[in-house]
Coordinates of C-alpha atoms and ligand atoms in Angstrom, one line a residue:
X1 CA 0.2 0.0 -0.2
X2 CA 0.9 3.6 -0.9
X3 CA 2.9 5.5 2.6
X4 CA 0.5 7.8 4.0
X5 CA 3.5 9.9 5.2
X6 CA 5.1 10.2 2.0
X7 CA 2.0 11.4 0.5
X8 CA 1.3 13.6 3.2
X9 CA 4.7 15.4 2.4
X10 CA 4.2 15.8 -0.8
X11 CA 1.1 17.4 -0.6
X12 CA 2.5 19.9 2.0
X13 CA 5.4 20.4 -1.1
X14 CA 3.1 21.0 -3.6
X15 CA 3.7 24.6 -5.1
X16 CA 0.8 25.9 -7.3
X17 CA 1.7 29.5 -9.0
X18 CA -1.7 32.0 -9.4
X19 CA -2.2 34.2 -12.5
X20 CA -2.3 37.8 -11.4
X21 CA -4.8 38.3 -14.1
X22 CA -7.3 35.8 -12.8
X23 CA -8.2 38.8 -10.1
X24 CA -9.0 41.3 -12.8
X25 CA -11.9 41.4 -14.9
X26 CA -12.1 39.1 -17.9
X27 CA -14.8 38.0 -20.0
X28 CA -15.1 37.1 -23.7
X29 CA -15.6 39.0 -26.9
X30 CA -19.3 39.3 -25.8
X31 CA -18.8 40.8 -22.3
X32 CA -16.3 41.6 -19.7
X33 CA -18.6 41.6 -16.6
X34 CA -17.0 44.3 -13.7
X35 CA -17.2 42.8 -10.4
X36 CA -17.0 44.1 -7.2
X37 CA -13.8 44.7 -5.1
X38 CA -11.3 43.8 -8.4
X39 CA -8.1 45.2 -8.2
X40 CA -6.9 48.5 -9.7
X41 CA -3.3 47.6 -9.1
X42 CA -0.5 44.8 -9.7
X43 CA 0.1 45.3 -5.8
X44 CA -4.0 45.0 -5.2
X45 CA -3.7 41.4 -7.4
X46 CA -0.8 40.5 -5.2
X47 CA -2.6 41.1 -2.3
X48 CA -5.7 38.9 -3.6
X49 CA -3.4 36.1 -4.3
X50 CA -1.5 36.3 -1.1
X51 CA -5.1 35.4 0.3
X52 CA -5.3 32.7 -1.4
X53 CA -1.9 31.1 -0.4
X54 CA -3.0 32.3 3.2
X55 CA -5.7 30.2 3.6
X56 CA -4.5 26.8 1.2
X57 CA -0.9 27.0 2.1
X58 CA 0.5 25.9 -1.4
X59 CA 0.1 29.2 -3.5
X60 CA 3.2 30.7 -2.8
X61 CA 3.6 32.9 -6.1
X62 CA 2.2 35.0 -8.4
X63 CA 3.0 34.5 -12.3
X64 CA 3.0 38.5 -13.6
X65 CA 1.6 39.3 -17.6
X66 CA 3.3 42.6 -19.0
X67 CA 2.1 45.0 -19.1
X68 CA -0.8 44.2 -17.5
X69 CA 1.3 44.6 -14.4
X70 CA 3.9 47.0 -15.5
X71 CA 5.1 49.1 -13.0
X72 CA 8.4 51.3 -12.4
X73 CA 10.3 49.5 -9.7
X74 CA 9.8 45.7 -10.2
X75 CA 12.2 45.3 -7.4
X76 CA 9.8 47.4 -5.1
X77 CA 7.1 45.1 -6.7
X78 CA 8.7 41.8 -5.4
X79 CA 9.5 43.4 -1.8
X80 CA 5.6 44.3 -1.8
X81 CA 5.1 40.8 -2.9
X82 CA 7.1 39.2 0.1
X83 CA 5.5 42.0 2.4
X84 CA 2.3 39.9 1.5
X85 CA 3.9 36.5 2.0
X86 CA 4.2 35.7 -1.5
X87 CA 6.9 35.8 -4.3
X88 CA 6.9 37.0 -7.7
X89 CA 7.0 33.8 -10.2
X90 CA 6.6 33.4 -13.8
X91 CA 7.1 36.6 -16.5
X92 CA 4.5 36.0 -19.2
X93 CA 5.2 38.0 -22.2
X94 CA 2.7 39.8 -24.5
X95 CA 3.2 40.6 -27.9
X96 CA -0.5 39.7 -29.3
X97 CA -2.3 43.1 -28.1
X98 CA -0.5 45.3 -30.2
X99 CA -2.0 46.7 -33.8
X100 CA 1.6 46.2 -35.3
X101 CA 1.2 42.1 -34.2
X102 CA -1.9 41.9 -36.9
X103 CA 0.1 39.7 -39.1
X104 CA 2.1 38.2 -36.0
X105 CA 5.1 39.2 -33.7
X106 CA 8.2 37.2 -34.2
X107 CA 7.1 35.6 -37.1
X108 CA 5.7 38.8 -39.0
X109 CA 7.1 39.0 -42.3
X110 CA 8.2 42.4 -41.6
X111 CA 12.0 42.7 -39.7
X112 CA 11.0 45.8 -38.1
X113 CA 7.7 44.2 -36.3
X114 CA 10.1 41.1 -35.8
X115 CA 12.6 43.5 -33.9
X116 CA 10.0 45.6 -31.9
X117 CA 8.5 41.8 -30.7
X118 CA 11.8 40.3 -29.5
X119 CA 12.9 43.9 -27.8
X120 CA 9.7 43.2 -25.9
X121 CA 10.5 39.4 -24.5
X122 CA 14.5 40.9 -24.2
X123 CA 12.7 43.7 -21.9
X124 CA 10.7 40.6 -20.1
X125 CA 14.0 39.4 -18.8
X126 CA 15.4 42.5 -17.5
X127 CA 12.0 42.4 -15.7
X128 CA 12.9 38.9 -14.2
X129 CA 16.6 39.9 -12.9
X130 CA 14.6 42.4 -10.9
X131 CA 12.3 40.2 -9.2
X132 CA 14.1 37.4 -9.3
X133 CA 11.7 35.4 -11.6
X134 CA 12.9 31.8 -12.9
X135 CA 11.0 31.5 -16.0
X136 CA 9.7 33.7 -18.8
X137 CA 6.8 32.2 -20.4
X138 CA 6.4 32.8 -24.3
X139 CA 2.9 32.4 -25.6
X140 CA 2.5 33.3 -29.4
X141 CA -0.6 34.4 -31.2
X142 CA 1.3 34.1 -34.3
X143 CA -0.5 32.5 -37.2
X144 CA -2.5 32.8 -40.4
X145 CA -6.3 32.9 -41.3
X146 CA -6.1 31.7 -44.8
X147 CA -4.0 29.3 -46.7
X148 CA -1.1 31.1 -48.7
X149 CA -1.5 34.0 -46.2
X150 CA 2.3 33.4 -45.7
X151 CA 5.3 30.7 -45.8
X152 CA 4.9 28.0 -42.6
X153 CA 8.6 27.0 -43.2
X154 CA 9.8 30.8 -42.8
X155 CA 7.4 31.6 -40.1
X156 CA 9.1 28.7 -38.6
X157 CA 12.2 30.2 -39.1
X158 CA 11.5 33.3 -38.1
X159 CA 10.2 32.3 -34.5
X160 CA 13.6 29.9 -34.2
X161 CA 15.8 33.1 -34.7
X162 CA 14.1 34.9 -32.1
X163 CA 14.1 31.8 -29.3
X164 CA 17.4 31.8 -30.2
X165 CA 18.4 35.0 -29.4
X166 CA 15.7 34.8 -26.1
X167 CA 17.6 31.4 -25.1
X168 CA 21.0 33.6 -25.3
X169 CA 20.4 36.5 -23.2
X170 CA 19.1 34.4 -20.3
X171 CA 21.0 34.3 -17.4
X172 CA 22.8 30.9 -16.0
X173 CA 19.3 29.9 -13.6
X174 CA 16.8 31.0 -15.8
X175 CA 14.6 29.6 -18.3
X176 CA 12.0 29.7 -21.4
X177 CA 9.1 28.0 -21.4
X178 CA 7.2 28.0 -24.7
X179 CA 3.4 27.6 -24.7
X180 CA 1.3 26.1 -27.6
X181 CA -1.9 26.6 -28.8
X182 CA -4.3 24.8 -31.3
X183 CA -6.3 27.8 -32.7
X184 CA -7.6 31.6 -31.5
X185 CA -7.0 34.2 -32.5
X186 CA -5.3 32.7 -35.7
X187 CA -7.8 30.0 -37.2
X188 CA -5.7 28.5 -40.1
X189 CA -2.3 28.2 -38.8
X190 CA -1.2 28.7 -35.5
X191 CA 2.9 29.6 -35.4
X192 CA 3.5 27.1 -32.7
X193 CA 0.3 24.6 -32.4
X194 CA 0.8 21.8 -30.4
X195 CA 3.6 19.9 -28.2
X196 CA 5.5 18.6 -31.2
X197 CA 6.5 22.2 -32.5
X198 CA 7.0 23.6 -29.5
X199 CA 9.7 20.4 -28.3
X200 CA 11.3 21.2 -31.7
X201 CA 11.5 24.7 -31.3
X202 CA 12.8 24.2 -27.7
X203 CA 15.2 21.6 -28.6
X204 CA 16.9 23.9 -31.2
X205 CA 16.8 26.8 -28.9
X206 CA 19.3 25.3 -26.2
X207 CA 19.0 23.8 -23.0
X208 CA 17.2 26.3 -21.0
X209 CA 14.1 25.7 -23.1
X210 CA 11.0 24.0 -21.9
X211 CA 7.2 23.6 -23.4
X212 CA 4.3 24.4 -21.3
X213 CA 0.9 22.2 -21.3
X214 CA -2.0 24.6 -21.3
X215 CA -4.7 22.1 -20.8
X216 CA -7.0 24.4 -23.0
X217 CA -5.0 24.9 -25.9
X218 CA -5.7 21.2 -27.5
X219 CA -8.2 19.7 -30.2
X220 CA -11.4 18.2 -28.2
X221 CA -10.5 14.6 -27.5
X222 CA -6.7 15.1 -27.4
X223 CA -4.8 12.7 -24.8
X224 CA -3.1 15.2 -22.8
X225 CA -1.7 12.6 -20.2
X226 CA -0.1 11.1 -23.3
X227 CA 2.0 14.6 -23.8
X228 CA 2.8 14.7 -20.3
X229 CA 4.4 11.6 -20.3
X230 CA 6.4 12.2 -23.6
X231 CA 7.4 15.7 -22.3
X232 CA 8.5 14.5 -19.0
X233 CA 10.6 11.6 -20.8
X234 CA 12.1 13.8 -22.6
X235 CA 13.1 16.1 -19.8
X236 CA 11.3 19.0 -21.7
X237 CA 8.1 19.4 -19.1
X238 CA 8.2 23.0 -18.7
X239 CA 5.1 23.3 -16.8
X240 CA 1.8 23.5 -16.6
X241 CA -1.2 26.6 -17.4
X242 CA -3.8 24.4 -15.6
X243 CA -7.5 25.6 -16.5
X244 CA -10.4 23.3 -18.2
X245 CA -13.0 23.6 -21.2
X246 CA -15.8 21.7 -22.3
X247 CA -15.3 23.2 -25.7
X248 CA -12.6 25.4 -26.7
X249 CA -10.1 27.8 -24.5
X250 CA -12.9 28.3 -21.7
X251 CA -10.2 29.0 -19.1
X252 CA -12.4 27.7 -16.5
X253 CA -11.5 26.5 -13.1
X254 CA -8.9 23.6 -13.6
X255 CA -10.5 20.3 -13.3
X256 CA -14.0 21.4 -13.1
X257 CA -14.9 20.6 -16.6
X258 CA -13.1 17.1 -16.3
X259 CA -11.6 15.6 -12.5
X260 CA -11.0 12.5 -14.4
X261 CA -8.8 13.9 -17.0
X262 CA -7.1 16.3 -14.9
X263 CA -6.5 12.7 -12.4
X264 CA -5.2 11.5 -15.5
X265 CA -2.3 14.1 -15.8
X266 CA -1.3 14.2 -12.4
X267 CA -0.9 10.2 -12.7
X268 CA 1.6 10.7 -15.2
X269 CA 3.5 13.5 -13.5
X270 CA 3.5 11.6 -10.3
X271 CA 4.5 8.0 -12.4
X272 CA 7.1 10.3 -14.1
X273 CA 8.8 11.8 -11.1
X274 CA 7.1 15.3 -12.1
X275 CA 6.3 16.6 -8.4
X276 CA 10.0 16.4 -7.7
X277 CA 11.4 19.9 -7.2
X278 CA 14.8 19.1 -9.1
X279 CA 12.7 18.4 -12.2
X280 CA 12.0 21.8 -12.0
X281 CA 7.7 21.7 -13.4
X282 CA 5.9 24.6 -12.6
X283 CA 2.2 23.9 -11.9
X284 CA 0.6 27.1 -12.9
X285 CA -3.3 28.4 -13.1
X286 CA -4.4 30.1 -16.2
X287 CA -8.0 30.9 -15.7
X288 CA -10.4 33.5 -16.0
X289 CA -13.3 34.0 -13.4
X290 CA -15.6 35.9 -15.8
X291 CA -18.8 34.9 -13.5
X292 CA -17.9 33.6 -10.4
X293 CA -15.9 35.5 -7.5
X294 CA -12.3 35.7 -8.4
X295 CA -10.5 34.7 -5.1
X296 CA -12.6 32.0 -4.0
X297 CA -12.6 30.5 -7.3
X298 CA -8.7 30.4 -7.2
X299 CA -9.1 29.0 -3.7
X300 CA -10.8 26.4 -5.2
X301 CA -8.8 25.2 -8.1
X302 CA -6.2 25.2 -6.1
X303 CA -7.7 22.6 -4.4
X304 CA -8.9 21.1 -7.1
X305 CA -5.2 20.5 -8.6
X306 CA -4.6 19.2 -4.5
X307 CA -7.5 16.8 -4.9
X308 CA -6.1 15.3 -7.8
X309 CA -2.6 15.2 -6.6
X310 CA -3.6 13.5 -3.8
X311 CA -5.8 10.6 -5.8
X312 CA -2.6 10.5 -7.9
X313 CA -0.2 9.8 -5.0
X314 CA -2.7 7.3 -3.5
X315 CA -2.0 4.9 -7.0
X316 CA -0.7 1.6 -5.8
X317 CA 2.3 1.6 -7.9
X318 CA 3.7 -1.9 -7.0
X319 CA 0.2 -3.2 -7.5
X320 CA 0.0 -1.6 -11.0
X321 CA 3.5 -2.3 -12.1
X322 CA 2.6 -5.8 -11.5
X323 CA -0.7 -5.8 -13.3
X324 CA 0.8 -4.1 -16.4
X325 CA 3.9 -6.7 -16.4
X326 CA 1.3 -9.3 -16.0
X327 CA -0.8 -7.9 -19.1
X328 CA -3.4 -7.6 -16.3
X329 CA -5.7 -5.1 -18.2
X330 CA -8.5 -5.1 -15.9
X331 CA -6.6 -5.3 -13.0
X332 CA -4.2 -2.3 -14.2
X333 CA -7.2 0.0 -14.7
X334 CA -8.8 -1.2 -11.8
X335 CA -5.6 0.0 -9.5
X336 CA -6.0 3.4 -11.2
X337 CA -9.5 3.9 -10.7
X338 CA -9.3 2.9 -7.0
X339 CA -7.4 5.5 -6.6
X340 CA -9.1 7.9 -8.6
X341 CA -12.4 6.6 -6.6
X342 CA -11.1 7.6 -3.1
X343 CA -12.5 10.6 -1.7
X344 CA -9.4 12.4 -0.6
X345 CA -10.9 15.6 1.3
X346 CA -10.4 14.2 4.5
X347 CA -7.1 13.5 3.9
X348 CA -6.5 16.9 2.9
X349 CA -8.5 18.7 5.4
X350 CA -5.9 16.8 7.9
X351 CA -2.8 17.9 5.6
X352 CA -4.2 21.4 5.9
X353 CA -4.7 21.0 9.7
X354 CA -1.4 20.0 9.9
X355 CA 0.1 23.1 8.5
X356 CA -2.2 25.3 10.6
X357 CA -4.8 25.8 8.3
X358 CA -8.2 25.7 8.3
X359 CA -9.5 22.5 6.6
X360 CA -11.9 24.4 4.9
X361 CA -10.6 27.1 3.2
X362 CA -13.6 28.4 1.3
X363 CA -15.5 29.0 4.3
X364 CA -12.3 30.3 5.9
X365 CA -12.2 33.2 3.5
X366 CA -15.6 34.0 3.7
X367 CA -15.4 34.0 7.1
X368 CA -12.3 36.2 6.9
X369 CA -14.1 39.3 5.9
X370 CA -11.5 40.1 3.2
X371 CA -14.0 40.3 0.2
X372 CA -16.2 43.1 2.5
X373 CA -12.7 45.2 3.5
X374 CA -11.8 45.2 -0.6
X375 CA -15.2 46.0 -1.7
X376 CA -15.1 48.9 1.0
X377 CA -11.4 49.8 0.1
X378 CA -11.4 49.7 -3.5
X379 CA -13.6 52.8 -4.4
X380 CA -12.6 54.7 -8.0
X381 CA -9.5 53.9 -10.2
X382 CA -9.5 51.5 -13.1
X383 CA -10.4 48.0 -12.3
X384 CA -7.5 46.0 -13.7
X385 CA -8.5 43.6 -16.5
X386 CA -6.7 42.2 -20.0
X387 CA -6.7 45.7 -21.4
X388 CA -7.4 44.5 -24.9
Ligands
LRH401 C1 -3.1 32.0 -24.4 C2 -2.7 32.3 -23.1 C3 -1.2 32.5 -22.6 C4 -1.6 33.8 -21.7 C5 -3.0 34.1 -22.0 C6 -3.5 35.2 -20.6 O1 -4.8 31.9 -24.6 O2 -3.3 30.6 -22.3 O3 -1.0 31.6 -21.5 O4 -0.7 34.8 -22.1 O5 -3.9 33.2 -22.1
MN402 MN1 -1.7 29.6 -21.0

């Protein structure tokens, strides 16, 4: 049987990074619904993220998105975060919201535009130097809408050129994480549409480049855990942008649409040793709480990852290996399903209690009065959003 103390230790050591943009207003092309108490500044977003960490104990860092989180003094912002009890994490570049990028950023046919995009990516590394962040996350909206619009191979060459320049600028302990996405905003080709393209470009860029798996960026029916197992095996799984979806890039709460898929993904992470810090897999949330309250939405999302992880840690690996080796199809499947069908909420409540936390983070947050306080304080100013 699985060693409970090892499971508890792994759950206490779990680290889930929160996206600053999840605390701002977000929506769809149809409507962005403004919510009360929404932060107006990066400092307020970080304070809200710190509340999630206060009640879950496993979300000690916040990813920033530039320019949404642009400030004059990033070292001061890092000090502010430390004062709130969290650290600044992954720096997300943004070369998808400028008119110049209509035909692409680093893949644009126009060298002037490519230079502009590359300068932004390099500026993000300057920010990492100031915040002490390890990872630069690169997602490109680059692509084409019609066959023939541009040369697919030439765009790959342009991308490789930019990634090589970024890789060369990285410091010794810094990494670049390349995120792929099947479609949107481009609808014929995306220049980084899938894990294979991301992997090829990372290998070409160098050893500090790894792939990010955003769970909302695949064609329906894609076996994401197979991709996870393959990237882990190749030593190029840089991290996850966790969310879930029923149809496209819905950015819903991770595990809410398909908790069994999240379990299968975490089963491959656990099986491949991806929970150990030295593999450096970054577990990040990338979500939008369009209609639900944002801080409780993030708390629930962290809990969903914890539950999937706990179930994956409870897989009886020895029994699984024996059944697999013996060709015992039903037996092997049953081992996994036993773990998945285990109610891990009591175990996680115990883990929280052992961490000095309330066993029920959602209820504890509701009782804290934090929401009423920020609603009262955050009057005036411009609520944060995607600035699109
Ligand atoms: C693109 C994406 C990317 C972010 C953005 C907020 O769809 O997943 O990770 O930059 O969402
Ligand atoms: Mn993402």
